[in-house]
Amino acid sequence: MDTAGDDSDKPVNAPSRNYVRDAKAMAATPADVKEYPNSYVFIVDMPGLKSGDIKVQVEDENALLISGERKREEEKDGVKYIRMERRVGKFMRKFTLPENANTDAISAVCQDGVLTVTVEKLPPPEPKKPKTIEYTQPNKRDAKAMAATLADVKEYPNSYVFIVDMPGLKSGDIKVQVEDDVRIHIQLGKGL
């Protein structure tokens, strides 16, 4: 029986090679993060990389992904490495951005192997101002009528329903008006 493609020895929950490679890249890529009054600044060492080899991306609307890859130099005729200590491979860091990060205002500069990514902050939301509601004092006759009129108010997802008992009145005896686009005025009485 051919078992060349059999993965039965591999643990069921083993991470993928890409996951392991990305995890190693993130662990080996140093970064500093600074907060200023109007921005966040991410400083990442990217030694030996040109600005065209570095990617700065926003994923899922709030994740800043900085990545790049440094490849090994090709050996030329007669030249071989005696020692190789400088890091080659993938560089990567991923940061979850705060809620006030403006993902439409991100800039990046790479100088001397150091990448500086600046993410502007959104302005703080304006505090809600108190709303003043104007009212009028009803005259004594209207106040007595209002006190004697019973009403139920029901709230539905898209509307309010006012139910008012008006025994002995016909539809011609009822007048409903909207005042100042915010008040409902219901007038009851015979012969309106």
PDB file of C-alpha atoms in Angstrom:
ATOM      1  CA  MET A   1       0.000   0.000   0.000  1.00  0.00           C
ATOM      2  CA  ASP A   2       1.326   3.470  -0.947  1.00  0.00           C
ATOM      3  CA  THR A   3       1.523   5.814   2.068  1.00  0.00           C
ATOM      4  CA  ALA A   4       3.535   8.651   0.513  1.00  0.00           C
ATOM      5  CA  GLY A   5       0.604  11.088   0.750  1.00  0.00           C
ATOM      6  CA  ASP A   6      -0.726   9.724   4.065  1.00  0.00           C
ATOM      7  CA  ASP A   7      -0.895  12.449   6.753  1.00  0.00           C
ATOM      8  CA  SER A   8      -2.155  10.142   9.501  1.00  0.00           C
ATOM      9  CA  ASP A   9       0.959  10.845  11.636  1.00  0.00           C
ATOM     10  CA  LYS A  10       0.330  14.618  11.501  1.00  0.00           C
ATOM     11  CA  PRO A  11      -1.640  15.953  14.505  1.00  0.00           C
ATOM     12  CA  VAL A  12      -5.188  16.983  13.619  1.00  0.00           C
ATOM     13  CA  ASN A  13      -4.874  20.520  15.027  1.00  0.00           C
ATOM     14  CA  ALA A  14      -1.345  21.215  13.768  1.00  0.00           C
ATOM     15  CA  PRO A  15      -0.847  24.764  12.439  1.00  0.00           C
ATOM     16  CA  SER A  16      -0.209  25.241   8.733  1.00  0.00           C
ATOM     17  CA  ARG A  17       3.257  26.073   7.387  1.00  0.00           C
ATOM     18  CA  ASN A  18       2.104  29.595   6.453  1.00  0.00           C
ATOM     19  CA  TYR A  19       0.838  30.185   9.981  1.00  0.00           C
ATOM     20  CA  VAL A  20       4.137  29.023  11.502  1.00  0.00           C
ATOM     21  CA  ARG A  21       6.156  31.114   9.018  1.00  0.00           C
ATOM     22  CA  ASP A  22       4.049  34.229   9.730  1.00  0.00           C
ATOM     23  CA  ALA A  23       4.259  33.687  13.493  1.00  0.00           C
ATOM     24  CA  LYS A  24       8.066  33.435  13.298  1.00  0.00           C
ATOM     25  CA  ALA A  25       8.227  36.552  11.111  1.00  0.00           C
ATOM     26  CA  MET A  26       6.102  38.528  13.595  1.00  0.00           C
ATOM     27  CA  ALA A  27       8.195  37.379  16.550  1.00  0.00           C
ATOM     28  CA  ALA A  28      11.433  38.348  14.781  1.00  0.00           C
ATOM     29  CA  THR A  29      10.288  41.796  13.578  1.00  0.00           C
ATOM     30  CA  PRO A  30      10.828  44.456  16.258  1.00  0.00           C
ATOM     31  CA  ALA A  31       8.491  47.450  16.388  1.00  0.00           C
ATOM     32  CA  ASP A  32       7.819  50.521  18.490  1.00  0.00           C
ATOM     33  CA  VAL A  33       4.384  52.156  18.762  1.00  0.00           C
ATOM     34  CA  LYS A  34       3.927  55.761  19.866  1.00  0.00           C
ATOM     35  CA  GLU A  35       0.746  57.700  20.539  1.00  0.00           C
ATOM     36  CA  TYR A  36       0.658  61.412  19.825  1.00  0.00           C
ATOM     37  CA  PRO A  37      -2.295  63.748  20.453  1.00  0.00           C
ATOM     38  CA  ASN A  38      -3.398  63.484  16.799  1.00  0.00           C
ATOM     39  CA  SER A  39      -1.878  60.218  15.564  1.00  0.00           C
ATOM     40  CA  TYR A  40      -0.400  56.779  16.198  1.00  0.00           C
ATOM     41  CA  VAL A  41       3.099  56.052  14.875  1.00  0.00           C
ATOM     42  CA  PHE A  42       4.432  52.554  14.175  1.00  0.00           C
ATOM     43  CA  ILE A  43       8.208  52.223  13.768  1.00  0.00           C
ATOM     44  CA  VAL A  44       9.440  48.929  12.337  1.00  0.00           C
ATOM     45  CA  ASP A  45      12.992  47.838  11.514  1.00  0.00           C
ATOM     46  CA  MET A  46      13.184  46.553   7.927  1.00  0.00           C
ATOM     47  CA  PRO A  47      16.950  46.162   7.374  1.00  0.00           C
ATOM     48  CA  GLY A  48      18.091  45.646   3.814  1.00  0.00           C
ATOM     49  CA  LEU A  49      14.640  46.187   2.282  1.00  0.00           C
ATOM     50  CA  LYS A  50      13.871  48.803  -0.337  1.00  0.00           C
ATOM     51  CA  SER A  51      10.627  50.732  -0.057  1.00  0.00           C
ATOM     52  CA  GLY A  52       9.235  48.806  -3.062  1.00  0.00           C
ATOM     53  CA  ASP A  53       9.705  45.522  -1.147  1.00  0.00           C
ATOM     54  CA  ILE A  54       7.546  46.625   1.810  1.00  0.00           C
ATOM     55  CA  LYS A  55       3.751  46.450   1.976  1.00  0.00           C
ATOM     56  CA  VAL A  56       1.588  48.506   4.329  1.00  0.00           C
ATOM     57  CA  GLN A  57      -2.039  47.358   4.276  1.00  0.00           C
ATOM     58  CA  VAL A  58      -5.256  47.707   6.268  1.00  0.00           C
ATOM     59  CA  GLU A  59      -7.271  44.487   6.587  1.00  0.00           C
ATOM     60  CA  ASP A  60     -10.756  44.013   8.009  1.00  0.00           C
ATOM     61  CA  GLU A  61     -11.086  47.803   8.473  1.00  0.00           C
ATOM     62  CA  ASN A  62      -8.996  47.901  11.674  1.00  0.00           C
ATOM     63  CA  ALA A  63      -5.888  45.717  11.276  1.00  0.00           C
ATOM     64  CA  LEU A  64      -2.633  47.322  10.136  1.00  0.00           C
ATOM     65  CA  LEU A  65      -0.390  44.773   8.381  1.00  0.00           C
ATOM     66  CA  ILE A  66       3.242  45.648   7.645  1.00  0.00           C
ATOM     67  CA  SER A  67       5.232  43.056   5.710  1.00  0.00           C
ATOM     68  CA  GLY A  68       8.237  42.542   3.485  1.00  0.00           C
ATOM     69  CA  GLU A  69      10.743  39.882   2.526  1.00  0.00           C
ATOM     70  CA  ARG A  70      14.515  39.990   2.247  1.00  0.00           C
ATOM     71  CA  LYS A  71      15.910  37.403  -0.102  1.00  0.00           C
ATOM     72  CA  ARG A  72      19.344  35.822   0.100  1.00  0.00           C
ATOM     73  CA  GLU A  73      21.869  37.287  -2.303  1.00  0.00           C
ATOM     74  CA  GLU A  74      22.871  34.979  -5.100  1.00  0.00           C
ATOM     75  CA  GLU A  75      26.378  33.576  -4.821  1.00  0.00           C
ATOM     76  CA  LYS A  76      28.628  34.656  -7.656  1.00  0.00           C
ATOM     77  CA  ASP A  77      31.409  32.616  -9.239  1.00  0.00           C
ATOM     78  CA  GLY A  78      34.096  31.843  -6.739  1.00  0.00           C
ATOM     79  CA  VAL A  79      32.286  33.516  -3.821  1.00  0.00           C
ATOM     80  CA  LYS A  80      30.807  31.525  -0.986  1.00  0.00           C
ATOM     81  CA  TYR A  81      29.475  32.401   2.423  1.00  0.00           C
ATOM     82  CA  ILE A  82      31.756  31.608   5.347  1.00  0.00           C
ATOM     83  CA  ARG A  83      29.272  32.949   7.886  1.00  0.00           C
ATOM     84  CA  MET A  84      25.696  34.114   7.436  1.00  0.00           C
ATOM     85  CA  GLU A  85      24.172  35.905  10.432  1.00  0.00           C
ATOM     86  CA  ARG A  86      22.083  38.636   8.859  1.00  0.00           C
ATOM     87  CA  ARG A  87      18.418  37.790   8.787  1.00  0.00           C
ATOM     88  CA  VAL A  88      16.784  36.777   5.514  1.00  0.00           C
ATOM     89  CA  GLY A  89      13.169  35.845   4.968  1.00  0.00           C
ATOM     90  CA  LYS A  90       9.861  37.445   5.813  1.00  0.00           C
ATOM     91  CA  PHE A  91       9.386  40.493   8.033  1.00  0.00           C
ATOM     92  CA  MET A  92       5.864  41.028   9.350  1.00  0.00           C
ATOM     93  CA  ARG A  93       3.903  42.818  12.069  1.00  0.00           C
ATOM     94  CA  LYS A  94       0.163  43.078  12.541  1.00  0.00           C
ATOM     95  CA  PHE A  95      -1.522  45.626  14.799  1.00  0.00           C
ATOM     96  CA  THR A  96      -5.174  46.056  15.739  1.00  0.00           C
ATOM     97  CA  LEU A  97      -5.933  49.741  15.327  1.00  0.00           C
ATOM     98  CA  PRO A  98      -7.928  51.645  17.962  1.00  0.00           C
ATOM     99  CA  GLU A  99     -11.482  52.750  17.176  1.00  0.00           C
ATOM    100  CA  ASN A 100     -10.404  56.362  16.671  1.00  0.00           C
ATOM    101  CA  ALA A 101      -7.799  55.476  13.997  1.00  0.00           C
ATOM    102  CA  ASN A 102      -8.514  57.089  10.624  1.00  0.00           C
ATOM    103  CA  THR A 103      -7.731  54.297   8.144  1.00  0.00           C
ATOM    104  CA  ASP A 104      -8.198  56.783   5.283  1.00  0.00           C
ATOM    105  CA  ALA A 105      -5.279  58.906   6.546  1.00  0.00           C
ATOM    106  CA  ILE A 106      -2.221  56.626   6.718  1.00  0.00           C
ATOM    107  CA  SER A 107       1.249  57.542   5.508  1.00  0.00           C
ATOM    108  CA  ALA A 108       4.476  55.520   5.414  1.00  0.00           C
ATOM    109  CA  VAL A 109       8.132  56.530   5.028  1.00  0.00           C
ATOM    110  CA  CYS A 110      11.108  54.163   4.826  1.00  0.00           C
ATOM    111  CA  GLN A 111      14.512  55.664   5.571  1.00  0.00           C
ATOM    112  CA  ASP A 112      17.775  53.910   6.432  1.00  0.00           C
ATOM    113  CA  GLY A 113      16.018  50.554   6.918  1.00  0.00           C
ATOM    114  CA  VAL A 114      13.439  51.956   9.352  1.00  0.00           C
ATOM    115  CA  LEU A 115       9.789  52.126   8.305  1.00  0.00           C
ATOM    116  CA  THR A 116       7.622  54.768   9.975  1.00  0.00           C
ATOM    117  CA  VAL A 117       3.860  54.412   9.513  1.00  0.00           C
ATOM    118  CA  THR A 118       1.649  57.253  10.753  1.00  0.00           C
ATOM    119  CA  VAL A 119      -2.066  56.693  11.314  1.00  0.00           C
ATOM    120  CA  GLU A 120      -4.026  59.876  11.969  1.00  0.00           C
ATOM    121  CA  LYS A 121      -6.683  59.911  14.689  1.00  0.00           C
ATOM    122  CA  LEU A 122     -10.309  60.733  13.983  1.00  0.00           C
ATOM    123  CA  PRO A 123     -11.537  63.858  15.739  1.00  0.00           C
ATOM    124  CA  PRO A 124     -13.453  63.088  18.921  1.00  0.00           C
ATOM    125  CA  PRO A 125     -17.227  63.057  18.489  1.00  0.00           C
ATOM    126  CA  GLU A 126     -18.932  66.289  19.388  1.00  0.00           C
ATOM    127  CA  PRO A 127     -20.822  66.038  22.652  1.00  0.00           C
ATOM    128  CA  LYS A 128     -24.564  66.067  22.210  1.00  0.00           C
ATOM    129  CA  LYS A 129     -26.024  69.410  23.087  1.00  0.00           C
ATOM    130  CA  PRO A 130     -29.087  69.473  25.305  1.00  0.00           C
ATOM    131  CA  LYS A 131     -32.270  70.013  23.329  1.00  0.00           C
ATOM    132  CA  THR A 132     -34.590  72.700  24.589  1.00  0.00           C
ATOM    133  CA  ILE A 133     -38.271  72.024  24.061  1.00  0.00           C
ATOM    134  CA  GLU A 134     -40.539  75.011  24.021  1.00  0.00           C
ATOM    135  CA  TYR A 135     -43.978  74.702  25.477  1.00  0.00           C
ATOM    136  CA  THR A 136     -47.004  76.856  25.981  1.00  0.00           C
ATOM    137  CA  GLN A 137     -49.228  77.077  28.990  1.00  0.00           C
ATOM    138  CA  PRO A 138     -52.774  75.936  28.167  1.00  0.00           C
ATOM    139  CA  ASN A 139     -55.577  78.183  29.315  1.00  0.00           C
ATOM    140  CA  LYS A 140     -57.753  76.928  32.204  1.00  0.00           C
ATOM    141  CA  ARG A 141     -60.496  75.558  29.947  1.00  0.00           C
ATOM    142  CA  ASP A 142     -57.952  73.632  27.793  1.00  0.00           C
ATOM    143  CA  ALA A 143     -56.152  72.374  30.912  1.00  0.00           C
ATOM    144  CA  LYS A 144     -59.426  70.947  32.309  1.00  0.00           C
ATOM    145  CA  ALA A 145     -60.199  69.321  28.963  1.00  0.00           C
ATOM    146  CA  MET A 146     -56.706  67.826  28.757  1.00  0.00           C
ATOM    147  CA  ALA A 147     -56.928  66.463  32.292  1.00  0.00           C
ATOM    148  CA  ALA A 148     -60.317  64.895  31.605  1.00  0.00           C
ATOM    149  CA  THR A 149     -59.271  63.269  28.292  1.00  0.00           C
ATOM    150  CA  LEU A 150     -57.841  59.782  28.719  1.00  0.00           C
ATOM    151  CA  ALA A 151     -55.332  58.514  26.161  1.00  0.00           C
ATOM    152  CA  ASP A 152     -53.102  55.510  25.589  1.00  0.00           C
ATOM    153  CA  VAL A 153     -49.865  55.734  23.597  1.00  0.00           C
ATOM    154  CA  LYS A 154     -48.363  52.642  21.962  1.00  0.00           C
ATOM    155  CA  GLU A 155     -44.859  52.555  20.542  1.00  0.00           C
ATOM    156  CA  TYR A 156     -44.161  50.384  17.497  1.00  0.00           C
ATOM    157  CA  PRO A 157     -40.796  49.977  15.727  1.00  0.00           C
ATOM    158  CA  ASN A 158     -41.663  52.630  13.128  1.00  0.00           C
ATOM    159  CA  SER A 159     -44.490  54.648  14.683  1.00  0.00           C
ATOM    160  CA  TYR A 160     -46.457  55.790  17.719  1.00  0.00           C
ATOM    161  CA  VAL A 161     -50.233  55.254  18.022  1.00  0.00           C
ATOM    162  CA  PHE A 162     -52.362  57.521  20.207  1.00  0.00           C
ATOM    163  CA  ILE A 163     -55.690  56.050  21.361  1.00  0.00           C
ATOM    164  CA  VAL A 164     -58.097  58.616  22.807  1.00  0.00           C
ATOM    165  CA  ASP A 165     -61.570  57.899  24.231  1.00  0.00           C
ATOM    166  CA  MET A 166     -64.118  60.339  22.757  1.00  0.00           C
ATOM    167  CA  PRO A 167     -67.570  59.082  23.723  1.00  0.00           C
ATOM    168  CA  GLY A 168     -70.484  60.803  21.993  1.00  0.00           C
ATOM    169  CA  LEU A 169     -68.374  62.670  19.412  1.00  0.00           C
ATOM    170  CA  LYS A 170     -68.571  62.213  15.668  1.00  0.00           C
ATOM    171  CA  SER A 171     -65.624  62.528  13.254  1.00  0.00           C
ATOM    172  CA  GLY A 172     -66.685  66.105  12.438  1.00  0.00           C
ATOM    173  CA  ASP A 173     -66.291  66.973  16.126  1.00  0.00           C
ATOM    174  CA  ILE A 174     -62.579  66.062  16.133  1.00  0.00           C
ATOM    175  CA  LYS A 175     -59.760  68.211  14.772  1.00  0.00           C
ATOM    176  CA  VAL A 176     -56.137  66.913  14.578  1.00  0.00           C
ATOM    177  CA  GLN A 177     -53.299  69.285  13.664  1.00  0.00           C
ATOM    178  CA  VAL A 178     -49.508  69.088  13.644  1.00  0.00           C
ATOM    179  CA  GLU A 179     -47.941  72.229  15.077  1.00  0.00           C
ATOM    180  CA  ASP A 180     -44.354  73.308  14.413  1.00  0.00           C
ATOM    181  CA  ASP A 181     -43.607  69.845  12.948  1.00  0.00           C
ATOM    182  CA  VAL A 182     -43.221  68.451  16.469  1.00  0.00           C
ATOM    183  CA  ARG A 183     -46.553  68.691  18.322  1.00  0.00           C
ATOM    184  CA  ILE A 184     -49.870  66.996  17.700  1.00  0.00           C
ATOM    185  CA  HIS A 185     -52.856  69.105  18.700  1.00  0.00           C
ATOM    186  CA  ILE A 186     -56.126  67.177  19.101  1.00  0.00           C
ATOM    187  CA  GLN A 187     -59.197  69.374  19.585  1.00  0.00           C
ATOM    188  CA  LEU A 188     -62.496  67.833  20.636  1.00  0.00           C
ATOM    189  CA  GLY A 189     -65.920  69.470  20.689  1.00  0.00           C
ATOM    190  CA  LYS A 190     -69.276  69.577  19.013  1.00  0.00           C
ATOM    191  CA  GLY A 191     -69.524  71.617  15.834  1.00  0.00           C
ATOM    192  CA  LEU A 192     -65.790  72.303  15.176  1.00  0.00           C
TER     193      LEU A 192
END
